[in-house]
Amino acid sequence: MTTTLTTKQTELLEQHLDDLGAEMRPYSGRAMYGEKCLGITLDDMADAFRLALLISDDDLAVALMSPEFDSMGRGIIVYFPDVEVPEGVTDEDDEDDEDDEDDEDDEDEE
C-alpha cells in the first residue's frame, strides 16, 4: 500500500527538517528496482532520532512508521518505501541532468 502525505503533513515535515538542516528527496532504495519513494538526507543516526522525537502529529508518525536506512558516505538517508515523493520534491541529480540536456540542446542549435 502506498501512502501519500497530505499538504499539512508535508508542510509539518518540512518545518521539522528545516530545524535539523535536512531535506527531502526522491530515493530508490534496496530492492526497489528504480521505483522512487520519500527520502530524507541527514547527517547521522542522532538526527534520525531527533526527527522521530519532533514528529508529534499522530497521522505523520503513522505515515512514517516504517523507515529504512542507507549510508551516504558522509551522511545517511532515511527512506520510506511505502510513501510517495511529495509533489515538488526533486532530486538534485535530476535537476543537474536536465540542465546538462538544456546545455546540449543549446549547443545543437548553434
Short mmCIF file of N, CA, C and O in Angstrom, two decimals:
data_model
loop_
_atom_site.label_atom_id
_atom_site.label_comp_id
_atom_site.label_asym_id
_atom_site.label_seq_id
_atom_site.Cartn_x
_atom_site.Cartn_y
_atom_site.Cartn_z
N MET A 1 0.84 -1.18 0.00
CA MET A 1 0.00 0.00 0.00
C MET A 1 0.88 1.25 0.00
O MET A 1 1.80 1.37 0.79
N THR A 2 0.61 2.16 -0.90
CA THR A 2 1.38 3.39 -0.99
C THR A 2 0.66 4.51 -0.25
O THR A 2 -0.55 4.68 -0.39
N THR A 3 1.41 5.26 0.53
CA THR A 3 0.86 6.37 1.29
C THR A 3 1.24 7.68 0.62
O THR A 3 2.38 7.86 0.20
N THR A 4 0.29 8.59 0.54
CA THR A 4 0.54 9.93 0.04
C THR A 4 0.37 10.89 1.20
O THR A 4 -0.68 10.90 1.86
N LEU A 5 1.40 11.69 1.48
CA LEU A 5 1.30 12.67 2.56
C LEU A 5 0.36 13.80 2.15
O LEU A 5 0.35 14.22 1.00
N THR A 6 -0.41 14.28 3.11
CA THR A 6 -1.27 15.42 2.85
C THR A 6 -0.40 16.68 2.80
O THR A 6 0.77 16.67 3.21
N THR A 7 -0.97 17.77 2.31
CA THR A 7 -0.25 19.04 2.28
C THR A 7 0.16 19.45 3.69
O THR A 7 1.30 19.88 3.91
N LYS A 8 -0.73 19.27 4.65
CA LYS A 8 -0.43 19.61 6.04
C LYS A 8 0.74 18.77 6.57
O LYS A 8 1.65 19.29 7.22
N GLN A 9 0.72 17.47 6.30
CA GLN A 9 1.80 16.59 6.74
C GLN A 9 3.13 16.98 6.09
O GLN A 9 4.17 17.00 6.76
N THR A 10 3.09 17.29 4.80
CA THR A 10 4.31 17.67 4.08
C THR A 10 4.88 18.96 4.65
O THR A 10 6.09 19.06 4.88
N GLU A 11 4.03 19.95 4.91
CA GLU A 11 4.49 21.22 5.47
C GLU A 11 5.07 21.02 6.87
O GLU A 11 6.11 21.60 7.21
N LEU A 12 4.42 20.20 7.69
CA LEU A 12 4.92 19.91 9.04
C LEU A 12 6.28 19.21 8.97
O LEU A 12 7.21 19.58 9.68
N LEU A 13 6.40 18.24 8.07
CA LEU A 13 7.67 17.54 7.90
C LEU A 13 8.77 18.51 7.45
O LEU A 13 9.89 18.47 7.97
N GLU A 14 8.44 19.40 6.51
CA GLU A 14 9.42 20.39 6.04
C GLU A 14 9.90 21.28 7.19
O GLU A 14 11.09 21.60 7.27
N GLN A 15 8.99 21.69 8.07
CA GLN A 15 9.38 22.51 9.23
C GLN A 15 10.37 21.75 10.12
O GLN A 15 11.38 22.31 10.55
N HIS A 16 10.08 20.49 10.39
CA HIS A 16 10.98 19.69 11.22
C HIS A 16 12.33 19.50 10.54
O HIS A 16 13.38 19.57 11.21
N LEU A 17 12.32 19.29 9.24
CA LEU A 17 13.58 19.10 8.52
C LEU A 17 14.39 20.38 8.50
O LEU A 17 15.62 20.34 8.60
N ASP A 18 13.73 21.53 8.38
CA ASP A 18 14.44 22.81 8.46
C ASP A 18 15.14 22.95 9.80
O ASP A 18 16.28 23.42 9.87
N ASP A 19 14.46 22.54 10.87
CA ASP A 19 15.06 22.60 12.22
C ASP A 19 16.33 21.76 12.30
O ASP A 19 17.25 22.10 13.04
N LEU A 20 16.38 20.68 11.53
CA LEU A 20 17.53 19.77 11.55
C LEU A 20 18.55 20.07 10.46
O LEU A 20 19.61 19.45 10.41
N GLY A 21 18.22 20.97 9.55
CA GLY A 21 19.10 21.22 8.41
C GLY A 21 19.10 20.06 7.43
O GLY A 21 20.09 19.80 6.75
N ALA A 22 17.98 19.36 7.36
CA ALA A 22 17.85 18.19 6.49
C ALA A 22 16.90 18.53 5.34
O ALA A 22 16.26 19.58 5.33
N GLU A 23 16.81 17.62 4.37
CA GLU A 23 15.90 17.87 3.25
C GLU A 23 15.33 16.57 2.71
O GLU A 23 15.90 15.49 2.88
N MET A 24 14.18 16.72 2.04
CA MET A 24 13.53 15.59 1.38
C MET A 24 14.07 15.47 -0.04
O MET A 24 14.46 16.47 -0.64
N ARG A 25 14.05 14.24 -0.54
CA ARG A 25 14.42 13.99 -1.93
C ARG A 25 13.85 12.65 -2.35
O ARG A 25 13.57 11.79 -1.51
N PRO A 26 13.66 12.46 -3.65
CA PRO A 26 13.25 11.14 -4.12
C PRO A 26 14.40 10.15 -3.90
O PRO A 26 15.57 10.53 -4.02
N TYR A 27 14.09 8.92 -3.59
CA TYR A 27 15.14 7.93 -3.37
C TYR A 27 14.65 6.56 -3.80
O TYR A 27 13.48 6.21 -3.62
N SER A 28 15.54 5.78 -4.36
CA SER A 28 15.26 4.41 -4.73
C SER A 28 16.21 3.52 -3.93
O SER A 28 17.40 3.48 -4.20
N GLY A 29 15.67 2.86 -2.94
CA GLY A 29 16.48 2.03 -2.04
C GLY A 29 16.65 0.62 -2.54
O GLY A 29 16.30 0.27 -3.66
N ARG A 30 17.21 -0.20 -1.65
CA ARG A 30 17.47 -1.60 -1.98
C ARG A 30 16.19 -2.32 -2.37
O ARG A 30 15.15 -2.14 -1.75
N ALA A 31 16.28 -3.11 -3.41
CA ALA A 31 15.19 -3.95 -3.90
C ALA A 31 13.97 -3.13 -4.33
O ALA A 31 12.85 -3.64 -4.35
N MET A 32 14.18 -1.87 -4.70
CA MET A 32 13.05 -1.05 -5.18
C MET A 32 13.03 -0.98 -6.70
O MET A 32 12.09 -0.46 -7.28
N TYR A 33 14.07 -1.46 -7.36
CA TYR A 33 14.14 -1.59 -8.81
C TYR A 33 13.79 -0.29 -9.54
O TYR A 33 13.01 -0.29 -10.49
N GLY A 34 14.36 0.81 -9.05
CA GLY A 34 14.18 2.09 -9.71
C GLY A 34 12.96 2.88 -9.28
O GLY A 34 12.81 4.04 -9.64
N GLU A 35 12.05 2.26 -8.54
CA GLU A 35 10.88 2.99 -8.03
C GLU A 35 11.36 4.02 -7.01
O GLU A 35 12.26 3.75 -6.22
N LYS A 36 10.77 5.20 -7.03
CA LYS A 36 11.17 6.28 -6.12
C LYS A 36 10.20 6.38 -4.95
O LYS A 36 9.00 6.15 -5.10
N CYS A 37 10.74 6.74 -3.80
CA CYS A 37 9.93 6.96 -2.60
C CYS A 37 10.48 8.19 -1.88
O CYS A 37 11.47 8.79 -2.30
N LEU A 38 9.85 8.55 -0.78
CA LEU A 38 10.31 9.68 0.02
C LEU A 38 11.61 9.32 0.72
O LEU A 38 11.70 8.29 1.39
N GLY A 39 12.61 10.17 0.55
CA GLY A 39 13.88 10.02 1.25
C GLY A 39 14.20 11.30 1.99
O GLY A 39 13.80 12.39 1.57
N ILE A 40 14.90 11.18 3.09
CA ILE A 40 15.31 12.33 3.89
C ILE A 40 16.80 12.19 4.18
O ILE A 40 17.24 11.19 4.76
N THR A 41 17.58 13.18 3.74
CA THR A 41 19.02 13.14 3.98
C THR A 41 19.33 13.78 5.33
O THR A 41 18.82 14.85 5.66
N LEU A 42 20.14 13.09 6.11
CA LEU A 42 20.51 13.52 7.45
C LEU A 42 22.01 13.33 7.65
O LEU A 42 22.64 12.55 6.94
N ASP A 43 22.55 14.01 8.66
CA ASP A 43 23.98 13.87 8.95
C ASP A 43 24.31 12.52 9.58
O ASP A 43 25.33 11.92 9.27
N ASP A 44 23.46 12.06 10.50
CA ASP A 44 23.76 10.83 11.23
C ASP A 44 22.50 10.27 11.89
O ASP A 44 21.43 10.86 11.79
N MET A 45 22.66 9.13 12.56
CA MET A 45 21.53 8.48 13.21
C MET A 45 20.96 9.33 14.35
O MET A 45 19.78 9.24 14.66
N ALA A 46 21.80 10.16 14.96
CA ALA A 46 21.29 11.04 16.02
C ALA A 46 20.24 11.99 15.45
O ALA A 46 19.22 12.27 16.10
N ASP A 47 20.46 12.48 14.21
CA ASP A 47 19.46 13.34 13.57
C ASP A 47 18.18 12.56 13.27
O ASP A 47 17.08 13.10 13.36
N ALA A 48 18.31 11.30 12.91
CA ALA A 48 17.12 10.46 12.67
C ALA A 48 16.32 10.32 13.96
O ALA A 48 15.09 10.40 13.95
N PHE A 49 17.02 10.16 15.08
CA PHE A 49 16.35 10.07 16.38
C PHE A 49 15.68 11.40 16.72
O PHE A 49 14.53 11.42 17.18
N ARG A 50 16.38 12.51 16.48
CA ARG A 50 15.79 13.83 16.73
C ARG A 50 14.53 14.04 15.89
O ARG A 50 13.53 14.57 16.37
N LEU A 51 14.59 13.62 14.63
CA LEU A 51 13.42 13.75 13.76
C LEU A 51 12.25 12.94 14.32
O LEU A 51 11.12 13.43 14.36
N ALA A 52 12.52 11.74 14.78
CA ALA A 52 11.46 10.91 15.35
C ALA A 52 10.82 11.60 16.56
O ALA A 52 9.61 11.56 16.74
N LEU A 53 11.64 12.26 17.37
CA LEU A 53 11.10 12.97 18.53
C LEU A 53 10.29 14.20 18.12
O LEU A 53 9.33 14.57 18.80
N LEU A 54 10.68 14.85 17.02
CA LEU A 54 9.97 16.05 16.57
C LEU A 54 8.60 15.74 15.99
O LEU A 54 7.69 16.57 16.03
N ILE A 55 8.45 14.56 15.43
CA ILE A 55 7.18 14.22 14.77
C ILE A 55 6.16 13.85 15.83
O ILE A 55 6.09 12.73 16.30
N SER A 56 5.36 14.84 16.18
CA SER A 56 4.35 14.59 17.22
C SER A 56 2.96 14.43 16.63
O SER A 56 2.04 13.98 17.30
N ASP A 57 2.78 14.80 15.36
CA ASP A 57 1.50 14.65 14.69
C ASP A 57 1.25 13.15 14.48
O ASP A 57 2.03 12.48 13.82
N ASP A 58 0.18 12.65 15.07
CA ASP A 58 -0.09 11.21 15.01
C ASP A 58 -0.18 10.68 13.59
O ASP A 58 0.36 9.63 13.27
N ASP A 59 -0.87 11.43 12.71
CA ASP A 59 -1.02 10.97 11.33
C ASP A 59 0.32 10.90 10.62
O ASP A 59 0.59 9.98 9.86
N LEU A 60 1.18 11.89 10.85
CA LEU A 60 2.50 11.90 10.22
C LEU A 60 3.36 10.76 10.77
O LEU A 60 4.04 10.07 10.02
N ALA A 61 3.30 10.55 12.08
CA ALA A 61 4.07 9.47 12.69
C ALA A 61 3.64 8.12 12.13
O ALA A 61 4.48 7.26 11.86
N VAL A 62 2.35 7.94 11.92
CA VAL A 62 1.84 6.68 11.36
C VAL A 62 2.32 6.51 9.92
O VAL A 62 2.76 5.44 9.51
N ALA A 63 2.26 7.59 9.13
CA ALA A 63 2.69 7.52 7.73
C ALA A 63 4.17 7.19 7.60
O ALA A 63 4.58 6.53 6.66
N LEU A 64 4.97 7.63 8.58
CA LEU A 64 6.43 7.44 8.51
C LEU A 64 6.93 6.37 9.47
O LEU A 64 8.08 6.39 9.89
N MET A 65 6.09 5.40 9.78
CA MET A 65 6.46 4.43 10.81
C MET A 65 7.32 3.27 10.34
O MET A 65 7.76 2.47 11.15
N SER A 66 7.62 3.18 9.05
CA SER A 66 8.43 2.05 8.56
C SER A 66 9.64 2.54 7.78
O SER A 66 9.76 2.30 6.57
N PRO A 67 10.59 3.19 8.46
CA PRO A 67 11.76 3.71 7.75
C PRO A 67 12.78 2.63 7.44
O PRO A 67 12.87 1.61 8.11
N GLU A 68 13.55 2.89 6.39
CA GLU A 68 14.74 2.11 6.05
C GLU A 68 15.89 3.10 6.07
O GLU A 68 15.68 4.30 5.94
N PHE A 69 17.12 2.61 6.19
CA PHE A 69 18.28 3.48 6.27
C PHE A 69 19.37 3.00 5.32
O PHE A 69 19.59 1.81 5.19
N ASP A 70 20.06 3.96 4.69
CA ASP A 70 21.24 3.66 3.88
C ASP A 70 22.31 4.67 4.23
O ASP A 70 22.02 5.82 4.55
N SER A 71 23.55 4.24 4.14
CA SER A 71 24.69 5.13 4.33
C SER A 71 24.94 5.89 3.04
O SER A 71 24.86 5.33 1.95
N MET A 72 25.25 7.17 3.18
CA MET A 72 25.53 8.00 2.00
C MET A 72 26.98 8.48 2.02
O MET A 72 27.30 9.53 1.48
N GLY A 73 27.84 7.75 2.67
CA GLY A 73 29.24 8.16 2.75
C GLY A 73 29.46 9.14 3.90
O GLY A 73 29.95 8.78 4.93
N ARG A 74 29.04 10.38 3.70
CA ARG A 74 29.21 11.40 4.74
C ARG A 74 27.91 11.70 5.46
O ARG A 74 27.78 12.73 6.12
N GLY A 75 26.94 10.87 5.34
CA GLY A 75 25.65 11.05 5.99
C GLY A 75 24.80 9.82 5.78
O GLY A 75 25.29 8.77 5.36
N ILE A 76 23.53 9.94 6.11
CA ILE A 76 22.62 8.82 5.92
C ILE A 76 21.38 9.32 5.19
O ILE A 76 21.12 10.52 5.12
N ILE A 77 20.64 8.38 4.64
CA ILE A 77 19.33 8.70 4.11
C ILE A 77 18.33 7.77 4.78
O ILE A 77 18.57 6.56 4.92
N VAL A 78 17.29 8.36 5.30
CA VAL A 78 16.17 7.62 5.85
C VAL A 78 15.12 7.63 4.73
O VAL A 78 14.78 8.69 4.22
N TYR A 79 14.67 6.45 4.33
CA TYR A 79 13.69 6.42 3.26
C TYR A 79 12.51 5.55 3.65
O TYR A 79 12.58 4.71 4.53
N PHE A 80 11.40 5.84 2.99
CA PHE A 80 10.13 5.23 3.33
C PHE A 80 9.55 4.60 2.06
O PHE A 80 8.88 5.28 1.28
N PRO A 81 9.82 3.31 1.83
CA PRO A 81 9.41 2.66 0.58
C PRO A 81 7.93 2.74 0.27
O PRO A 81 7.54 2.70 -0.90
N ASP A 82 7.09 2.89 1.29
CA ASP A 82 5.64 2.92 1.08
C ASP A 82 5.07 4.34 1.00
O ASP A 82 3.85 4.50 0.96
N VAL A 83 5.95 5.37 0.99
CA VAL A 83 5.47 6.75 0.96
C VAL A 83 5.90 7.40 -0.35
O VAL A 83 7.08 7.40 -0.70
N GLU A 84 4.92 7.95 -1.07
CA GLU A 84 5.21 8.63 -2.33
C GLU A 84 6.01 9.90 -2.09
O GLU A 84 5.91 10.53 -1.04
N VAL A 85 6.80 10.27 -3.08
CA VAL A 85 7.55 11.53 -3.03
C VAL A 85 6.54 12.67 -3.13
O VAL A 85 5.74 12.70 -4.06
N PRO A 86 6.53 13.60 -2.16
CA PRO A 86 5.59 14.72 -2.25
C PRO A 86 5.82 15.55 -3.51
O PRO A 86 6.95 15.67 -4.00
N GLU A 87 4.75 16.11 -4.02
CA GLU A 87 4.82 16.93 -5.23
C GLU A 87 5.78 18.09 -5.00
O GLU A 87 5.79 18.72 -3.95
N GLY A 88 6.62 18.35 -5.99
CA GLY A 88 7.57 19.46 -5.91
C GLY A 88 8.93 19.08 -5.35
O GLY A 88 9.87 19.86 -5.43
N VAL A 89 9.05 17.89 -4.77
CA VAL A 89 10.34 17.44 -4.24
C VAL A 89 11.10 16.78 -5.38
O VAL A 89 10.62 15.84 -6.01
N THR A 90 12.29 17.31 -5.67
CA THR A 90 13.10 16.78 -6.77
C THR A 90 14.46 16.37 -6.26
O THR A 90 14.90 16.79 -5.20
N ASP A 91 15.12 15.57 -7.06
CA ASP A 91 16.48 15.11 -6.76
C ASP A 91 17.45 16.08 -7.42
O ASP A 91 17.30 16.42 -8.59
N GLU A 92 18.45 16.55 -6.69
CA GLU A 92 19.43 17.48 -7.25
C GLU A 92 20.09 16.89 -8.49
O GLU A 92 20.35 17.60 -9.46
N ASP A 93 20.34 15.58 -8.51
CA ASP A 93 20.94 14.93 -9.68
C ASP A 93 20.03 15.04 -10.89
O ASP A 93 20.48 15.25 -12.00
N ASP A 94 18.71 14.89 -10.69
CA ASP A 94 17.76 15.02 -11.79
C ASP A 94 17.81 16.42 -12.37
O ASP A 94 17.76 16.62 -13.57
N GLU A 95 17.89 17.44 -11.49
CA GLU A 95 17.96 18.82 -11.95
C GLU A 95 19.23 19.06 -12.75
O GLU A 95 19.22 19.72 -13.77
N ASP A 96 20.36 18.48 -12.28
CA ASP A 96 21.63 18.62 -12.99
C ASP A 96 21.54 17.98 -14.36
O ASP A 96 22.02 18.52 -15.35
N ASP A 97 20.90 16.80 -14.46
CA ASP A 97 20.75 16.12 -15.74
C ASP A 97 19.92 16.96 -16.70
O ASP A 97 20.24 17.05 -17.88
N GLU A 98 18.85 17.60 -16.20
CA GLU A 98 18.02 18.45 -17.05
C GLU A 98 18.82 19.64 -17.55
O GLU A 98 18.71 20.04 -18.69
N ASP A 99 19.65 20.24 -16.66
CA ASP A 99 20.48 21.38 -17.06
C ASP A 99 21.47 20.95 -18.14
O ASP A 99 21.69 21.68 -19.10
N ASP A 100 22.06 19.75 -18.00
CA ASP A 100 23.00 19.24 -18.99
C ASP A 100 22.30 19.06 -20.34
O ASP A 100 22.86 19.38 -21.38
N GLU A 101 21.08 18.53 -20.32
CA GLU A 101 20.34 18.33 -21.57
C GLU A 101 20.03 19.67 -22.22
O GLU A 101 20.11 19.81 -23.43
N ASP A 102 19.66 20.68 -21.41
CA ASP A 102 19.38 22.01 -21.94
C ASP A 102 20.63 22.59 -22.59
O ASP A 102 20.56 23.20 -23.66
N ASP A 103 21.79 22.40 -21.95
CA ASP A 103 23.06 22.90 -22.50
C ASP A 103 23.36 22.23 -23.84
O ASP A 103 23.81 22.87 -24.78
N GLU A 104 23.11 20.91 -23.92
CA GLU A 104 23.35 20.18 -25.15
C GLU A 104 22.42 20.68 -26.25
O GLU A 104 22.83 20.81 -27.40
N ASP A 105 21.15 20.95 -25.91
CA ASP A 105 20.21 21.47 -26.90
C ASP A 105 20.67 22.82 -27.42
O ASP A 105 20.57 23.10 -28.60
N ASP A 106 21.18 23.67 -26.52
CA ASP A 106 21.67 25.00 -26.91
C ASP A 106 22.84 24.86 -27.88
O ASP A 106 22.95 25.61 -28.85
N GLU A 107 23.74 23.89 -27.61
CA GLU A 107 24.90 23.68 -28.47
C GLU A 107 24.46 23.19 -29.84
O GLU A 107 25.04 23.57 -30.87
N ASP A 108 23.44 22.32 -29.88
CA ASP A 108 22.96 21.79 -31.14
C ASP A 108 22.36 22.88 -32.02
O ASP A 108 22.44 22.83 -33.25
N GLU A 109 21.75 23.90 -31.40
CA GLU A 109 21.13 24.98 -32.16
C GLU A 109 22.16 25.89 -32.81
O GLU A 109 21.88 26.56 -33.78
N GLU A 110 23.37 25.92 -32.25
CA GLU A 110 24.43 26.81 -32.78
C GLU A 110 25.02 26.22 -33.97
O GLU A 110 25.11 26.04 -34.97
#
